């Protein structure tokens, strides 16, 4: 999978070069390219923002630099994503579907957003990462890429995907590693028993308890 990220702030993406996503790129499971939108600005000062028509707070990203940046990478099989608080909220199911696209293009808006005509022309999939507003699309882009990359074959083990929160509709059970006692708190005995059936039963019950307490809405679906 190839992912092109169009942004005014390429330096903010260093997170993608660490840990699991770094390894995924080294192993050619995903290729991530950063494209600086400012380089496409035809303005003599490389300006990429302007005041909104009709007034209002803040600045908007102008259409021309984004338009030309998209055109420079777009192909027939490209799927364009615009992280935006106006989109539907991302979930695991959609992240998994996104992981099977060959080419994703992310447009990172910044300031108060982008000129509507970019949305009208390219009809990107608008995705929100939650009901709150951030200063730009850079963090949501990293969140979406992190989330979908886990579903790309070979990035993490399939066992990790099977057992985690949301894969079966609820939250995950509590987990423990060594030492057996920490600050006086012991690992639940059942996890030390070696009885896999009992362990599975305990985990299922704990996951259900946690979901009922923290996210009862997940059980309605
Ligand atoms: N840009 C600003 N806020 C956002 C959000 N909550 N989700 C996606 N993109 C955004």
CSV table of C-alpha atoms and ligand atoms in Angstrom, one decimal:
chain,number,residue,atom,x,y,z
A,1,UNK,CA,0.0,0.0,0.0
A,2,UNK,CA,1.2,3.5,-0.9
A,3,UNK,CA,0.1,6.4,1.3
A,4,UNK,CA,0.7,10.0,0.2
A,5,UNK,CA,0.3,12.7,2.8
A,6,UNK,CA,-0.3,16.2,1.6
A,7,UNK,CA,0.5,18.7,4.4
A,8,UNK,CA,1.9,22.2,5.2
A,9,UNK,CA,3.8,20.6,8.1
A,10,UNK,CA,5.7,17.5,7.0
A,11,UNK,CA,8.0,17.8,10.0
A,12,UNK,CA,5.2,16.8,12.3
A,13,UNK,CA,5.1,13.2,11.0
A,14,UNK,CA,8.2,11.8,12.7
A,15,UNK,CA,5.9,9.5,14.7
A,16,UNK,CA,5.3,7.4,11.6
A,17,UNK,CA,9.1,6.6,11.6
A,18,UNK,CA,9.1,4.8,14.9
A,19,UNK,CA,8.2,1.3,16.2
A,20,UNK,CA,5.7,-0.8,14.3
A,21,UNK,CA,5.1,1.6,11.5
A,22,UNK,CA,8.8,2.1,11.0
A,23,UNK,CA,9.2,-1.7,10.6
A,24,UNK,CA,6.2,-1.9,8.3
A,25,UNK,CA,7.9,0.6,6.0
A,26,UNK,CA,11.3,-1.2,6.2
A,27,UNK,CA,9.5,-4.4,5.3
A,28,UNK,CA,7.7,-2.8,2.3
A,29,UNK,CA,4.3,-3.5,3.8
A,30,UNK,CA,3.4,0.2,3.5
A,31,UNK,CA,5.2,3.1,1.8
A,32,UNK,CA,4.5,6.6,3.2
A,33,UNK,CA,5.4,9.7,1.3
A,34,UNK,CA,5.2,13.3,2.7
A,35,UNK,CA,4.3,16.0,0.2
A,36,UNK,CA,4.7,19.6,1.2
A,37,UNK,CA,1.7,21.5,-0.1
A,38,UNK,CA,3.6,24.8,0.1
A,39,UNK,CA,5.9,23.8,-2.7
A,40,UNK,CA,2.9,23.8,-5.1
A,41,UNK,CA,1.8,27.4,-4.3
A,42,UNK,CA,2.0,29.7,-7.3
A,43,UNK,CA,2.0,32.8,-5.0
A,44,UNK,CA,5.3,34.6,-5.1
A,45,UNK,CA,5.6,34.3,-1.3
A,46,UNK,CA,4.3,30.6,-1.3
A,47,UNK,CA,1.3,31.7,0.6
A,48,UNK,CA,-1.3,28.9,1.1
A,49,UNK,CA,-4.0,30.6,3.3
A,50,UNK,CA,-6.4,33.5,3.0
A,51,UNK,CA,-9.4,35.1,4.7
A,52,UNK,CA,-12.8,33.4,4.3
A,53,UNK,CA,-15.3,35.2,2.0
A,54,UNK,CA,-18.2,36.4,4.0
A,55,UNK,CA,-16.0,37.0,7.1
A,56,UNK,CA,-15.4,34.8,10.1
A,57,UNK,CA,-12.6,33.8,12.4
A,58,UNK,CA,-9.2,32.6,11.2
A,59,UNK,CA,-7.7,31.6,7.9
A,60,UNK,CA,-8.6,29.0,5.3
A,61,UNK,CA,-6.2,27.0,3.1
A,62,UNK,CA,-6.5,28.2,-0.5
A,63,UNK,CA,-7.6,25.8,-3.2
A,64,UNK,CA,-4.7,26.1,-5.8
A,65,UNK,CA,-1.8,24.6,-3.9
A,66,UNK,CA,-3.9,21.7,-2.6
A,67,UNK,CA,-5.4,21.1,-6.1
A,68,UNK,CA,-2.0,21.0,-7.7
A,69,UNK,CA,-0.5,18.8,-5.0
A,70,UNK,CA,-3.4,16.3,-5.3
A,71,UNK,CA,-3.0,16.3,-9.1
A,72,UNK,CA,0.7,15.5,-8.8
A,73,UNK,CA,0.1,12.2,-7.0
A,74,UNK,CA,-3.5,11.1,-8.0
A,75,UNK,CA,-3.9,8.1,-10.2
A,76,UNK,CA,-6.8,6.0,-11.3
A,77,UNK,CA,-6.9,3.8,-8.2
A,78,UNK,CA,-6.3,6.5,-5.6
A,79,UNK,CA,-8.7,6.9,-2.7
A,80,UNK,CA,-8.6,10.4,-1.2
A,81,UNK,CA,-9.2,11.0,2.5
A,82,UNK,CA,-9.8,14.4,4.2
A,83,UNK,CA,-9.6,14.2,8.0
A,84,UNK,CA,-12.3,16.6,9.2
A,85,UNK,CA,-14.5,17.1,12.3
A,86,UNK,CA,-17.3,17.2,9.7
A,87,UNK,CA,-16.8,13.6,8.6
A,88,UNK,CA,-18.2,10.4,10.1
A,89,UNK,CA,-16.3,9.0,13.1
A,90,UNK,CA,-13.7,6.4,12.3
A,91,UNK,CA,-14.3,2.9,13.5
A,92,UNK,CA,-12.4,-0.4,13.3
A,93,UNK,CA,-14.6,-1.8,10.5
A,94,UNK,CA,-13.9,1.1,8.2
A,95,UNK,CA,-10.1,1.1,9.1
A,96,UNK,CA,-10.0,-2.5,8.0
A,97,UNK,CA,-11.7,-1.7,4.7
A,98,UNK,CA,-9.3,1.2,4.1
A,99,UNK,CA,-6.3,-1.2,4.6
A,100,UNK,CA,-7.1,-2.9,1.3
A,101,UNK,CA,-6.8,0.2,-0.9
A,102,UNK,CA,-3.6,0.3,-3.1
A,103,UNK,CA,-3.2,4.0,-2.9
A,104,UNK,CA,-4.4,6.4,-0.2
A,105,UNK,CA,-4.0,10.2,-0.4
A,106,UNK,CA,-4.5,12.2,2.8
A,107,UNK,CA,-5.2,15.9,2.6
A,108,UNK,CA,-4.3,17.6,5.9
A,109,UNK,CA,-6.3,20.8,6.4
A,110,UNK,CA,-5.0,23.3,8.8
A,111,UNK,CA,-6.2,26.6,10.4
A,112,UNK,CA,-10.0,26.8,10.0
A,113,UNK,CA,-10.0,24.3,7.2
A,114,UNK,CA,-9.8,24.2,3.4
A,115,UNK,CA,-11.7,25.8,0.5
A,116,UNK,CA,-14.9,23.9,-0.1
A,117,UNK,CA,-14.1,23.5,-3.9
A,118,UNK,CA,-11.4,21.0,-3.1
A,119,UNK,CA,-14.1,18.8,-1.5
A,120,UNK,CA,-16.4,19.4,-4.4
A,121,UNK,CA,-13.8,18.6,-7.0
A,122,UNK,CA,-12.2,15.5,-5.5
A,123,UNK,CA,-15.0,14.2,-3.3
A,124,UNK,CA,-12.7,12.9,-0.6
A,125,UNK,CA,-13.9,10.6,2.1
A,126,UNK,CA,-14.2,12.9,5.2
A,127,UNK,CA,-13.2,11.1,8.4
A,128,UNK,CA,-13.4,12.5,11.9
A,129,UNK,CA,-11.4,10.9,14.8
A,130,UNK,CA,-13.9,12.1,17.4
A,131,UNK,CA,-16.3,14.8,18.4
A,132,UNK,CA,-13.8,17.5,19.2
A,133,UNK,CA,-11.8,20.0,17.0
A,134,UNK,CA,-8.0,19.9,16.6
A,135,UNK,CA,-5.8,22.5,15.1
A,136,UNK,CA,-5.2,20.5,11.9
A,137,UNK,CA,-5.5,17.3,10.0
A,138,UNK,CA,-1.9,16.1,10.8
A,139,UNK,CA,-2.7,14.2,14.0
A,140,UNK,CA,-5.9,12.7,12.7
A,141,UNK,CA,-4.0,11.5,9.6
A,142,UNK,CA,-1.5,9.8,11.8
A,143,UNK,CA,-4.3,8.2,13.9
A,144,UNK,CA,-6.1,6.9,10.8
A,145,UNK,CA,-2.8,5.6,9.2
A,146,UNK,CA,-1.8,3.9,12.5
A,147,UNK,CA,-5.2,2.3,12.8
A,148,UNK,CA,-5.5,1.0,9.2
A,149,UNK,CA,-1.8,-0.1,9.0
A,150,UNK,CA,-2.5,-2.7,11.7
A,151,UNK,CA,-4.9,-4.4,9.3
A,152,UNK,CA,-2.3,-4.6,6.5
A,153,UNK,CA,-1.1,-8.1,6.1
A,154,UNK,CA,2.1,-8.8,8.0
A,155,UNK,CA,2.2,-5.5,10.0
A,156,UNK,CA,1.1,-7.2,13.3
A,157,UNK,CA,0.1,-10.8,14.1
A,158,UNK,CA,-3.4,-11.9,13.3
A,159,UNK,CA,-3.8,-13.0,17.0
A,160,UNK,CA,-3.3,-9.5,18.1
A,161,UNK,CA,-6.1,-8.3,15.9
A,162,UNK,CA,-8.5,-11.2,16.9
A,163,UNK,CA,-8.3,-10.5,20.6
A,164,UNK,CA,-8.2,-6.7,20.8
A,165,UNK,CA,-10.9,-4.3,21.8
A,166,UNK,CA,-13.7,-3.7,19.2
A,167,UNK,CA,-12.8,-6.7,17.0
A,168,UNK,CA,-15.6,-8.6,18.6
A,169,UNK,CA,-17.7,-5.6,19.5
A,170,UNK,CA,-16.5,-5.0,23.0
A,171,UNK,CA,-13.5,-3.8,25.1
A,172,UNK,CA,-10.5,-6.0,25.9
A,173,UNK,CA,-9.9,-7.9,29.1
A,174,UNK,CA,-7.1,-6.7,31.5
A,175,UNK,CA,-3.6,-8.1,30.8
A,176,UNK,CA,-0.6,-8.7,33.0
A,177,UNK,CA,3.1,-9.5,32.6
A,178,UNK,CA,6.0,-10.2,34.9
A,179,UNK,CA,6.5,-9.8,37.9
A,180,UNK,CA,3.7,-11.8,39.5
A,181,UNK,CA,3.5,-9.4,42.4
A,182,UNK,CA,3.9,-5.6,41.9
A,183,UNK,CA,3.4,-3.1,44.7
A,184,UNK,CA,1.5,-5.8,46.6
A,185,UNK,CA,-0.9,-6.4,43.7
A,186,UNK,CA,-1.0,-10.0,42.4
A,187,UNK,CA,-1.7,-11.3,39.0
A,188,UNK,CA,-5.1,-13.1,39.0
A,189,UNK,CA,-4.5,-16.8,39.9
A,190,UNK,CA,-6.4,-18.2,36.9
A,191,UNK,CA,-3.8,-16.7,34.5
A,192,UNK,CA,-1.1,-18.7,36.2
A,193,UNK,CA,-3.1,-21.9,36.2
A,194,UNK,CA,-2.2,-23.1,32.7
A,195,UNK,CA,-5.9,-24.1,32.2
A,196,UNK,CA,-6.7,-22.5,28.9
A,197,UNK,CA,-10.4,-23.1,29.1
A,198,UNK,CA,-10.6,-21.3,32.4
A,199,UNK,CA,-8.4,-18.5,31.2
A,200,UNK,CA,-10.6,-18.0,28.2
A,201,UNK,CA,-13.7,-18.0,30.4
A,202,UNK,CA,-12.2,-15.4,32.8
A,203,UNK,CA,-11.1,-13.1,30.0
A,204,UNK,CA,-14.5,-13.2,28.4
A,205,UNK,CA,-16.2,-12.4,31.7
A,206,UNK,CA,-13.8,-9.5,32.4
A,207,UNK,CA,-14.1,-8.1,28.9
A,208,UNK,CA,-17.9,-8.1,29.3
A,209,UNK,CA,-17.7,-6.5,32.8
A,210,UNK,CA,-15.5,-3.7,31.5
A,211,UNK,CA,-17.7,-3.1,28.4
A,212,UNK,CA,-20.8,-2.9,30.6
A,213,UNK,CA,-19.2,-0.4,32.9
A,214,UNK,CA,-17.3,1.8,30.4
A,215,UNK,CA,-19.0,1.4,27.0
A,216,UNK,CA,-22.5,-0.1,27.5
A,217,UNK,CA,-23.4,1.5,24.1
A,218,UNK,CA,-21.2,-1.1,22.4
A,219,UNK,CA,-23.4,-3.9,23.7
A,220,UNK,CA,-26.5,-2.4,22.0
A,221,UNK,CA,-25.0,-2.9,18.6
B,1,LIG,N1,-9.4,18.1,12.1
B,1,LIG,C1,-9.7,18.9,13.2
B,1,LIG,N2,-10.4,18.2,14.1
B,1,LIG,C2,-10.5,16.9,13.6
B,1,LIG,C3,-11.1,15.7,14.1
B,1,LIG,N3,-11.7,15.7,15.2
B,1,LIG,N4,-11.1,14.6,13.3
B,1,LIG,C4,-10.5,14.7,12.1
B,1,LIG,N5,-9.9,15.8,11.6
B,1,LIG,C5,-9.9,16.9,12.3
